[in-house]
Tab-separated table of C-alpha atoms and ligand atoms in Angstrom:
chain	number	residue	atom	x	y	z
A	1	MET	CA	65.156	32.428	-31.016
A	2	SER	CA	64.889	30.255	-28.398
A	3	GLU	CA	68.219	28.264	-27.345
A	4	SER	CA	67.017	24.674	-28.025
A	5	ASP	CA	67.067	25.919	-32.021
A	6	PHE	CA	70.564	26.895	-31.200
A	7	GLY	CA	73.018	24.310	-33.480
A	8	PHE	CA	74.872	22.365	-32.594
A	9	GLU	CA	78.019	24.653	-32.614
A	10	THR	CA	76.758	27.366	-31.085
A	11	GLN	CA	75.423	25.128	-28.512
A	12	ALA	CA	79.106	23.936	-27.524
A	13	ILE	CA	80.074	27.593	-27.208
A	14	ARG	CA	77.353	29.165	-25.946
A	15	THR	CA	76.342	27.053	-22.891
A	16	GLN	CA	77.724	28.789	-20.329
A	17	LEU	CA	77.098	29.302	-16.586
A	18	GLU	CA	76.227	33.318	-14.956
A	19	ARG	CA	78.859	34.760	-14.693
A	20	SER	CA	80.796	35.681	-11.686
A	21	GLN	CA	81.050	39.547	-11.033
A	22	TYR	CA	84.150	39.552	-12.423
A	23	LEU	CA	81.787	39.490	-15.706
A	24	GLU	CA	84.769	37.267	-17.943
A	25	HIS	CA	84.056	35.939	-20.759
A	26	SER	CA	85.647	32.431	-21.028
A	27	VAL	CA	84.651	30.825	-17.869
A	28	PRO	CA	86.624	30.571	-14.643
A	29	LEU	CA	88.414	27.420	-13.123
A	30	TYR	CA	86.154	26.624	-9.907
A	31	LEU	CA	89.135	24.788	-7.867
A	32	SER	CA	87.449	24.129	-4.904
A	33	SER	CA	86.523	20.778	-3.083
A	34	SER	CA	83.189	22.317	-1.187
A	35	PHE	CA	80.995	25.593	-1.180
A	36	VAL	CA	79.641	27.106	1.956
A	37	PHE	CA	76.181	28.214	3.542
A	38	GLU	CA	74.191	31.100	4.208
A	39	ASP	CA	73.113	29.826	7.563
A	40	ALA	CA	71.526	26.359	9.045
A	41	GLU	CA	68.636	26.685	6.976
A	42	ASP	CA	70.383	26.959	4.228
A	43	MET	CA	72.056	24.164	5.036
A	44	ARG	CA	69.450	21.690	5.824
A	45	ALA	CA	68.009	22.798	2.345
A	46	SER	CA	70.672	21.812	0.437
A	47	PHE	CA	70.874	18.372	2.216
A	48	THR	CA	67.643	17.243	1.286
A	49	GLU	CA	67.910	18.793	-1.996
A	50	GLU	CA	65.091	20.766	-1.523
A	51	LYS	CA	67.845	23.408	-2.948
A	52	GLU	CA	69.623	22.494	-6.094
A	53	ARG	CA	73.257	23.995	-6.016
A	54	ASN	CA	76.192	23.107	-5.040
A	55	ILE	CA	77.845	21.021	-1.545
A	56	TYR	CA	80.943	19.154	-2.751
A	57	SER	CA	82.644	18.405	-5.634
A	58	ARG	CA	82.379	15.078	-5.174
A	59	PHE	CA	78.983	15.647	-6.095
A	60	SER	CA	79.073	18.583	-7.949
A	61	ASN	CA	81.073	21.019	-9.779
A	62	PRO	CA	80.036	24.678	-11.979
A	63	ASN	CA	82.564	23.137	-14.337
A	64	THR	CA	82.087	19.409	-14.089
A	65	THR	CA	77.955	21.014	-14.586
A	66	GLU	CA	78.834	22.846	-17.525
A	67	PHE	CA	80.412	19.941	-18.897
A	68	VAL	CA	77.691	17.416	-18.415
A	69	GLU	CA	75.556	19.781	-19.861
A	70	LYS	CA	77.357	20.583	-23.373
A	71	ILE	CA	77.092	16.561	-23.664
A	72	CYS	CA	73.606	16.721	-22.943
A	73	LYS	CA	72.709	19.052	-25.316
A	74	MET	CA	75.022	17.333	-27.815
A	75	GLU	CA	73.760	14.007	-26.619
A	76	GLY	CA	69.616	14.871	-26.774
A	77	ALA	CA	69.425	13.514	-23.281
A	78	GLU	CA	67.624	14.850	-19.872
A	79	ALA	CA	70.567	14.252	-17.721
A	80	GLY	CA	74.138	13.239	-16.958
A	81	TYR	CA	76.983	12.778	-14.661
A	82	ALA	CA	80.918	13.123	-15.620
A	83	PHE	CA	83.532	11.146	-14.533
A	84	ALA	CA	87.316	10.663	-13.823
A	85	THR	CA	88.460	8.215	-16.502
A	86	GLY	CA	86.178	5.994	-19.123
A	87	MET	CA	86.138	3.187	-17.372
A	88	ALA	CA	85.080	5.017	-13.913
A	89	ALA	CA	81.864	6.257	-16.625
A	90	VAL	CA	81.145	2.627	-17.906
A	91	TYR	CA	82.115	1.011	-14.659
A	92	SER	CA	79.694	3.336	-12.255
A	93	THR	CA	76.651	2.612	-14.880
A	94	PHE	CA	76.416	-1.377	-14.757
A	95	ALA	CA	77.364	-0.996	-11.214
A	96	ALA	CA	74.850	1.741	-10.628
A	97	LEU	CA	71.918	-0.158	-12.192
A	98	LEU	CA	72.720	-3.617	-12.494
A	99	ASN	CA	71.871	-6.513	-8.905
A	100	ALA	CA	73.421	-9.521	-8.112
A	101	GLY	CA	71.725	-12.431	-10.656
A	102	ASP	CA	71.357	-9.941	-13.065
A	103	HIS	CA	72.389	-10.134	-17.502
A	104	ILE	CA	73.752	-8.559	-19.610
A	105	VAL	CA	73.817	-8.818	-23.468
A	106	SER	CA	76.986	-7.331	-25.284
A	107	ALA	CA	78.186	-6.502	-28.738
A	108	SER	CA	80.967	-9.302	-28.531
A	109	SER	CA	83.746	-6.455	-29.840
A	110	VAL	CA	83.872	-4.433	-27.025
A	111	PHE	CA	87.130	-1.564	-25.676
A	112	GLY	CA	89.534	-3.933	-23.493
A	113	SER	CA	88.652	-3.029	-20.241
A	114	THR	CA	84.756	-2.904	-20.421
A	115	HIS	CA	85.433	-7.022	-21.724
A	116	ALA	CA	87.223	-7.537	-17.931
A	117	LEU	CA	84.784	-5.859	-16.642
A	118	PHE	CA	82.049	-8.770	-17.735
A	119	HIS	CA	84.489	-11.517	-18.029
A	120	THR	CA	86.749	-10.722	-14.846
A	121	TYR	CA	85.177	-9.313	-12.511
A	122	PHE	CA	81.233	-8.946	-12.562
A	123	PRO	CA	81.422	-12.675	-12.432
A	124	LYS	CA	81.907	-11.913	-8.543
A	125	TRP	CA	78.517	-11.080	-7.908
A	126	ASN	CA	77.487	-13.357	-10.280
A	127	ILE	CA	76.742	-10.957	-13.068
A	128	GLU	CA	76.571	-13.299	-16.224
A	129	THR	CA	76.886	-11.585	-19.651
A	130	SER	CA	76.725	-13.191	-23.085
A	131	TYR	CA	78.125	-11.777	-26.415
A	132	PHE	CA	76.670	-11.948	-29.876
A	133	ASP	CA	78.500	-11.534	-32.769
A	134	ILE	CA	78.625	-8.269	-34.556
A	135	ASN	CA	78.414	-9.401	-38.776
A	136	LYS	CA	75.497	-11.920	-36.556
A	137	PRO	CA	72.515	-9.034	-35.460
A	138	GLU	CA	69.856	-11.418	-36.315
A	139	THR	CA	71.205	-13.685	-33.139
A	140	ILE	CA	71.068	-10.721	-30.206
A	141	GLU	CA	67.463	-11.308	-28.989
A	142	GLY	CA	68.341	-15.289	-28.960
A	143	PHE	CA	71.136	-14.412	-26.066
A	144	ILE	CA	67.759	-12.505	-24.436
A	145	LYS	CA	66.937	-14.505	-21.262
A	146	PRO	CA	64.401	-13.444	-17.842
A	147	ASN	CA	66.717	-12.154	-15.854
A	148	THR	CA	68.644	-9.346	-18.924
A	149	LYS	CA	68.551	-5.938	-17.725
A	150	ILE	CA	70.970	-4.032	-20.228
A	151	LEU	CA	72.035	-4.523	-24.112
A	152	TYR	CA	75.228	-3.102	-24.573
A	153	ALA	CA	77.609	-1.674	-27.958
A	154	GLU	CA	79.933	-0.477	-29.775
A	155	SER	CA	79.423	1.378	-32.995
A	156	PRO	CA	82.137	1.845	-34.600
A	157	THR	CA	83.984	-0.821	-32.764
A	158	ASN	CA	87.127	-0.681	-32.171
A	159	PRO	CA	89.684	-1.514	-33.278
A	160	ALA	CA	87.620	-3.740	-35.999
A	161	VAL	CA	85.639	-0.241	-37.219
A	162	ASP	CA	82.573	-2.363	-37.623
A	163	ILE	CA	79.286	-1.291	-37.242
A	164	ILE	CA	76.014	-2.030	-35.219
A	165	ASP	CA	73.039	-0.712	-36.342
A	166	LEU	CA	71.308	1.080	-33.419
A	167	GLN	CA	67.597	1.544	-34.759
A	168	LEU	CA	67.705	-2.725	-34.625
A	169	LEU	CA	69.548	-2.386	-31.338
A	170	GLY	CA	66.840	0.227	-29.900
A	171	ASP	CA	63.970	-1.800	-31.465
A	172	ILE	CA	65.415	-5.105	-29.751
A	173	ALA	CA	65.650	-3.117	-26.311
A	174	LYS	CA	61.841	-1.925	-26.405
A	175	LYS	CA	60.836	-4.563	-27.116
A	176	HIS	CA	62.218	-7.280	-24.601
A	177	ASN	CA	62.554	-3.681	-21.719
A	178	LEU	CA	65.589	-3.868	-21.577
A	179	ILE	CA	67.871	-0.115	-21.043
A	180	LEU	CA	69.688	-0.336	-24.443
A	181	ILE	CA	73.720	1.664	-23.007
A	182	ILE	CA	75.478	2.734	-26.075
A	183	ASP	CA	79.509	3.888	-25.807
A	184	ASN	CA	79.400	6.478	-28.564
A	185	CYS	CA	83.424	6.999	-27.744
A	186	PHE	CA	84.631	6.788	-31.660
A	187	ALA	CA	81.475	8.693	-32.991
A	188	THR	CA	81.433	11.436	-30.551
A	189	PRO	CA	78.146	13.772	-30.609
A	190	TYR	CA	78.978	15.406	-33.087
A	191	ILE	CA	79.033	12.557	-35.639
A	192	GLN	CA	76.367	10.367	-33.612
A	193	ASN	CA	73.227	10.817	-31.159
A	194	PRO	CA	72.051	6.769	-30.168
A	195	ILE	CA	69.481	8.253	-27.733
A	196	GLN	CA	67.778	9.194	-31.983
A	197	PHE	CA	67.624	5.445	-31.914
A	198	GLY	CA	66.528	4.106	-28.269
A	199	ALA	CA	69.538	4.050	-26.666
A	200	HIS	CA	68.718	5.555	-22.495
A	201	LEU	CA	72.239	5.941	-21.534
A	202	VAL	CA	75.392	6.938	-24.129
A	203	VAL	CA	77.963	7.294	-22.170
A	204	HIS	CA	81.613	8.406	-23.949
A	205	SER	CA	85.295	7.945	-22.720
A	206	ALA	CA	86.182	12.016	-22.742
A	207	THR	CA	89.505	11.414	-23.151
A	208	LYS	CA	90.019	10.564	-26.535
A	209	LEU	CA	87.949	13.144	-29.193
A	210	ILE	CA	86.725	14.571	-26.615
A	211	ASP	CA	89.553	15.887	-26.012
A	212	GLY	CA	91.250	15.260	-28.521
A	213	GLN	CA	94.096	16.573	-28.065
A	214	GLY	CA	95.841	14.082	-25.288
A	215	ARG	CA	95.965	16.265	-22.432
A	216	VAL	CA	93.116	14.604	-19.762
A	217	LEU	CA	91.457	11.424	-19.207
A	218	GLY	CA	87.378	12.025	-17.805
A	219	GLY	CA	84.285	10.341	-18.989
A	220	VAL	CA	80.609	10.861	-18.818
A	221	THR	CA	76.855	9.325	-19.408
A	222	VAL	CA	74.174	10.949	-19.863
A	223	GLY	CA	70.946	9.923	-20.934
A	224	SER	CA	67.397	9.427	-19.384
A	225	GLU	CA	66.360	11.548	-16.164
A	226	ASP	CA	65.299	8.625	-13.838
A	227	LEU	CA	68.514	6.609	-15.114
A	228	ILE	CA	71.204	8.959	-14.408
A	229	ARG	CA	69.689	9.984	-10.744
A	230	LYS	CA	70.370	6.420	-10.187
A	231	ILE	CA	73.947	6.397	-11.243
A	232	TYR	CA	74.878	10.320	-9.458
A	233	LEU	CA	73.712	8.671	-5.694
A	234	PHE	CA	76.039	5.827	-6.824
A	235	SER	CA	78.656	7.875	-7.821
A	236	ARG	CA	78.746	11.189	-5.155
A	237	ASN	CA	78.619	7.871	-2.736
A	238	THR	CA	81.616	5.854	-3.843
A	239	GLY	CA	83.834	9.081	-5.613
A	240	PRO	CA	84.778	8.257	-9.591
A	241	ALA	CA	83.520	12.377	-9.989
A	242	LEU	CA	85.719	14.157	-12.668
A	243	SER	CA	88.012	16.709	-11.332
A	244	PRO	CA	86.806	20.633	-12.168
A	245	PHE	CA	90.087	20.977	-13.831
A	246	ASN	CA	89.541	18.628	-16.323
A	247	ALA	CA	85.311	18.924	-16.416
A	248	TRP	CA	86.928	23.304	-17.877
A	249	ILE	CA	89.970	21.180	-20.105
A	250	LEU	CA	87.459	19.063	-21.154
A	251	SER	CA	84.663	21.981	-21.752
A	252	LYS	CA	87.226	24.627	-23.506
A	253	SER	CA	87.567	21.254	-25.802
A	254	LEU	CA	83.900	21.131	-26.629
A	255	GLU	CA	84.059	24.514	-27.581
A	256	THR	CA	85.938	23.078	-30.720
A	257	LEU	CA	84.593	19.763	-31.512
A	258	ALA	CA	82.407	20.057	-34.072
A	259	VAL	CA	86.013	21.920	-36.351
A	260	ARG	CA	88.154	19.364	-35.440
A	261	VAL	CA	85.333	15.938	-35.941
A	262	GLU	CA	85.335	17.607	-39.677
A	263	LYS	CA	89.335	17.839	-39.997
A	264	HIS	CA	89.919	14.599	-38.056
A	265	CYS	CA	87.379	12.650	-40.870
A	266	GLU	CA	88.074	14.458	-43.827
A	267	ASN	CA	92.029	13.804	-43.508
A	268	ALA	CA	90.716	9.563	-42.333
A	269	LEU	CA	89.329	9.305	-45.944
A	270	LYS	CA	91.789	11.081	-47.399
A	271	VAL	CA	93.806	8.237	-45.914
A	272	ALA	CA	91.513	5.479	-46.841
A	273	GLU	CA	91.526	5.332	-50.086
A	274	PHE	CA	95.156	5.897	-50.018
A	275	LEU	CA	95.441	2.687	-48.475
A	276	GLU	CA	92.949	0.887	-50.573
A	277	ASN	CA	94.531	1.662	-53.718
A	278	HIS	CA	98.155	0.419	-51.764
A	279	PRO	CA	99.694	-2.780	-53.337
A	280	ASN	CA	100.675	-3.714	-49.969
A	281	VAL	CA	97.415	-3.796	-47.940
A	282	ASN	CA	94.642	-6.746	-48.291
A	283	SER	CA	92.024	-4.393	-47.347
A	284	VAL	CA	90.774	-1.623	-45.606
A	285	LYS	CA	87.853	-0.715	-43.269
A	286	TYR	CA	86.648	2.941	-42.910
A	287	PRO	CA	82.324	3.299	-42.434
A	288	PHE	CA	81.948	5.730	-45.172
A	289	LEU	CA	84.227	3.923	-47.431
A	290	LYS	CA	81.137	1.992	-50.473
A	291	SER	CA	83.347	-0.852	-49.222
A	292	HIS	CA	82.734	-1.135	-46.040
A	293	PRO	CA	80.541	-4.278	-45.334
A	294	GLN	CA	78.020	-1.487	-43.575
A	295	TYR	CA	78.479	1.048	-45.430
A	296	GLU	CA	74.954	1.902	-45.570
A	297	ILE	CA	74.237	1.516	-42.078
A	298	ALA	CA	76.929	3.705	-41.368
A	299	LYS	CA	75.396	6.717	-43.354
A	300	LYS	CA	72.505	5.913	-41.719
A	301	GLN	CA	73.842	6.970	-38.897
A	302	MET	CA	76.165	8.307	-38.773
A	303	ARG	CA	76.987	11.999	-39.881
A	304	LEU	CA	80.862	11.431	-41.016
A	305	GLY	CA	82.843	8.396	-41.039
A	306	GLY	CA	85.067	9.261	-37.595
A	307	ASN	CA	89.036	9.068	-37.798
A	308	ILE	CA	89.814	5.700	-37.251
A	309	VAL	CA	90.712	3.949	-39.908
A	310	ALA	CA	91.601	-0.032	-39.926
A	311	PHE	CA	93.756	-1.865	-42.658
A	312	GLU	CA	95.203	-5.644	-42.959
A	313	ILE	CA	98.880	-5.831	-43.826
A	314	LYS	CA	100.043	-8.610	-46.233
A	315	GLY	CA	102.264	-10.482	-44.249
A	316	GLY	CA	101.216	-11.264	-41.013
A	317	ILE	CA	102.365	-10.564	-37.227
A	318	GLU	CA	105.824	-9.986	-38.380
A	319	ALA	CA	104.526	-7.322	-41.465
A	320	GLY	CA	102.619	-5.949	-38.864
A	321	ARG	CA	105.769	-5.241	-36.228
A	322	ALA	CA	107.714	-4.724	-39.235
A	323	PHE	CA	105.364	-1.485	-40.471
A	324	LEU	CA	104.796	-0.107	-36.562
A	325	ASN	CA	109.108	0.071	-36.681
A	326	LYS	CA	109.307	2.100	-39.500
A	327	ILE	CA	106.679	4.693	-38.808
A	328	GLN	CA	108.728	8.171	-38.367
A	329	LEU	CA	106.132	10.915	-38.170
A	330	CYS	CA	103.082	9.521	-36.593
A	331	SER	CA	103.292	7.786	-32.963
A	332	LEU	CA	102.896	4.461	-31.397
A	333	SER	CA	100.449	5.036	-28.037
A	334	ALA	CA	97.582	3.612	-26.293
A	335	ASN	CA	95.643	7.035	-27.362
A	336	LEU	CA	93.500	7.583	-29.806
A	337	GLY	CA	91.123	10.372	-31.076
A	338	ASP	CA	94.247	12.758	-30.588
A	339	THR	CA	95.620	15.980	-33.280
A	340	ARG	CA	98.439	13.420	-33.466
A	341	THR	CA	98.482	10.784	-35.504
A	342	ILE	CA	98.482	6.944	-34.115
A	343	VAL	CA	99.013	3.762	-35.075
A	344	THR	CA	99.033	0.588	-33.599
A	345	HIS	CA	99.043	-2.909	-34.429
A	346	PRO	CA	96.606	-5.031	-31.596
A	347	ALA	CA	97.698	-8.606	-32.348
A	348	SER	CA	101.187	-7.848	-31.783
A	349	THR	CA	100.198	-5.194	-28.760
A	350	THR	CA	96.850	-4.626	-27.552
A	351	HIS	CA	94.843	-8.224	-28.155
A	352	SER	CA	98.307	-10.603	-27.615
A	353	LYS	CA	97.001	-12.444	-25.071
A	354	LEU	CA	94.228	-14.004	-27.087
A	355	SER	CA	94.531	-16.619	-29.502
A	356	VAL	CA	94.818	-16.307	-32.784
A	357	GLU	CA	91.093	-17.996	-32.708
A	358	GLU	CA	89.646	-15.281	-29.882
A	359	ARG	CA	91.022	-12.471	-31.879
A	360	LEU	CA	89.332	-13.700	-35.060
A	361	ALA	CA	85.955	-13.814	-33.127
A	362	VAL	CA	86.390	-9.866	-32.369
A	363	SER	CA	87.245	-9.660	-36.266
A	364	ILE	CA	91.292	-8.070	-34.790
A	365	SER	CA	93.204	-10.954	-37.915
A	366	ASP	CA	96.827	-11.058	-36.820
A	367	GLY	CA	97.486	-8.746	-39.843
A	368	LEU	CA	95.097	-5.445	-38.908
A	369	VAL	CA	96.939	-2.588	-37.953
A	370	ARG	CA	94.299	1.031	-36.554
A	371	VAL	CA	95.411	4.290	-37.708
A	372	SER	CA	93.867	7.234	-35.358
A	373	VAL	CA	93.772	10.174	-37.867
A	374	GLY	CA	94.996	13.368	-36.473
A	375	LEU	CA	95.220	16.880	-37.613
A	376	GLU	CA	98.184	16.774	-39.061
A	377	THR	CA	98.909	17.836	-42.986
A	378	VAL	CA	97.345	14.670	-44.243
A	379	LYS	CA	100.060	14.983	-47.218
A	380	ASP	CA	102.557	14.167	-44.376
A	381	VAL	CA	100.854	11.516	-42.414
A	382	ILE	CA	100.362	9.532	-45.787
A	383	ALA	CA	103.776	9.692	-46.551
A	384	ASP	CA	105.111	8.472	-43.509
A	385	LEU	CA	101.894	5.305	-43.518
A	386	GLU	CA	103.800	5.262	-47.709
A	387	GLN	CA	106.977	4.256	-46.589
A	388	ALA	CA	106.661	2.302	-43.914
A	389	LEU	CA	104.041	0.290	-46.411
A	390	SER	CA	107.223	-0.163	-48.555
B	1	PLP	C1	89.152	4.366	-24.415
B	1	PLP	C2	88.195	3.848	-24.479
B	1	PLP	C3	87.412	3.754	-22.984
B	1	PLP	C4	88.041	3.817	-21.707
B	1	PLP	O1	88.220	5.085	-21.182
B	1	PLP	P1	88.633	5.897	-20.403
B	1	PLP	O2	89.067	7.492	-20.528
B	1	PLP	O3	90.391	5.083	-21.100
B	1	PLP	O4	89.296	5.426	-19.247
B	1	PLP	C5	85.470	3.073	-23.236
B	1	PLP	N1	85.604	2.751	-24.030
B	1	PLP	C6	86.067	2.807	-25.356
B	1	PLP	C7	85.279	2.884	-26.988
B	1	PLP	C8	87.817	3.741	-25.533
B	1	PLP	O5	87.908	3.993	-26.639
């Protein structure tokens, strides 16, 4: 049996660096900022990259290398680089690949800080972004210009849990010779592998389900060797590297990703089904509920429905705020993908600076509530939501 035949869980658990002289079973933490050379020739050959080895932990470190290797196997990618946060991954990936005058075509609904990059910062370098409506994928090609370089999307989206057809994006990217980048944070590599559908690069905030326990920040970009090489060179000079300690934590987390995500999704489906039958709920969005507008696409590209459920509470902004105030067991927090269930009300918090029209353009109605379903006993989570809804 060759290593590449191993299943997802085996790769996650058995991908390991060589053991040290102590023959440790669990990979040790290499908390070292730099590495030593045998002699002048060793040092020369290392710096010219004739030798592949660790030099300095901003470039690489055994713990970050192991974490990246695992993600590459899980995503079916050739290479990768690990970052201090998900946003460091998103920013560095764009900054490494774009030149002044380039153009991005992005889904309109992207993570808030990613939107800030496109909207506030990239225009400083004459990089413009056009946004397509997730629910009108037939309009995407109309936004492509001669200087368009990158096609970008997240699926499922945050916070409305819309689904974008990854195969369609892959086909468009191929036809127009664009680099397709997918933020796969909500799905995790266990649920969805965008490279299968034609993505060139996959970005993750490892802070979410990859860590899964609300402990550390991290990010990673994986994809084709040539693009990762550019991202690596940019990053080794600009310094967004993941710390060895966080890499060690995240690599451990990956060993249990499959079982955790299975349980998260099982709980989320039960929460979604409960909400769908509640009289104070107008509608529920969960990719694996038949009522989801893109249910067929979700089934095609996702192994499970994920752990995020969005629902529309009756009564708008005030009802949303009142609901949050009545929550007892679940947490009001900005994170997601934690063992602990987290509820948020985007219209009165993360997206409160947008006008009603701007919010609706990215599928955020006044009554939209997002639940990141955790790993508690699901009946307790449902009981909390039920008392807060009544
Ligand atoms: C959280 C998140 C990010 C940013 O990750 P950080 O680790 O918080 O920097 C990017 N994309 C999505 C979809 C996210 O949920």
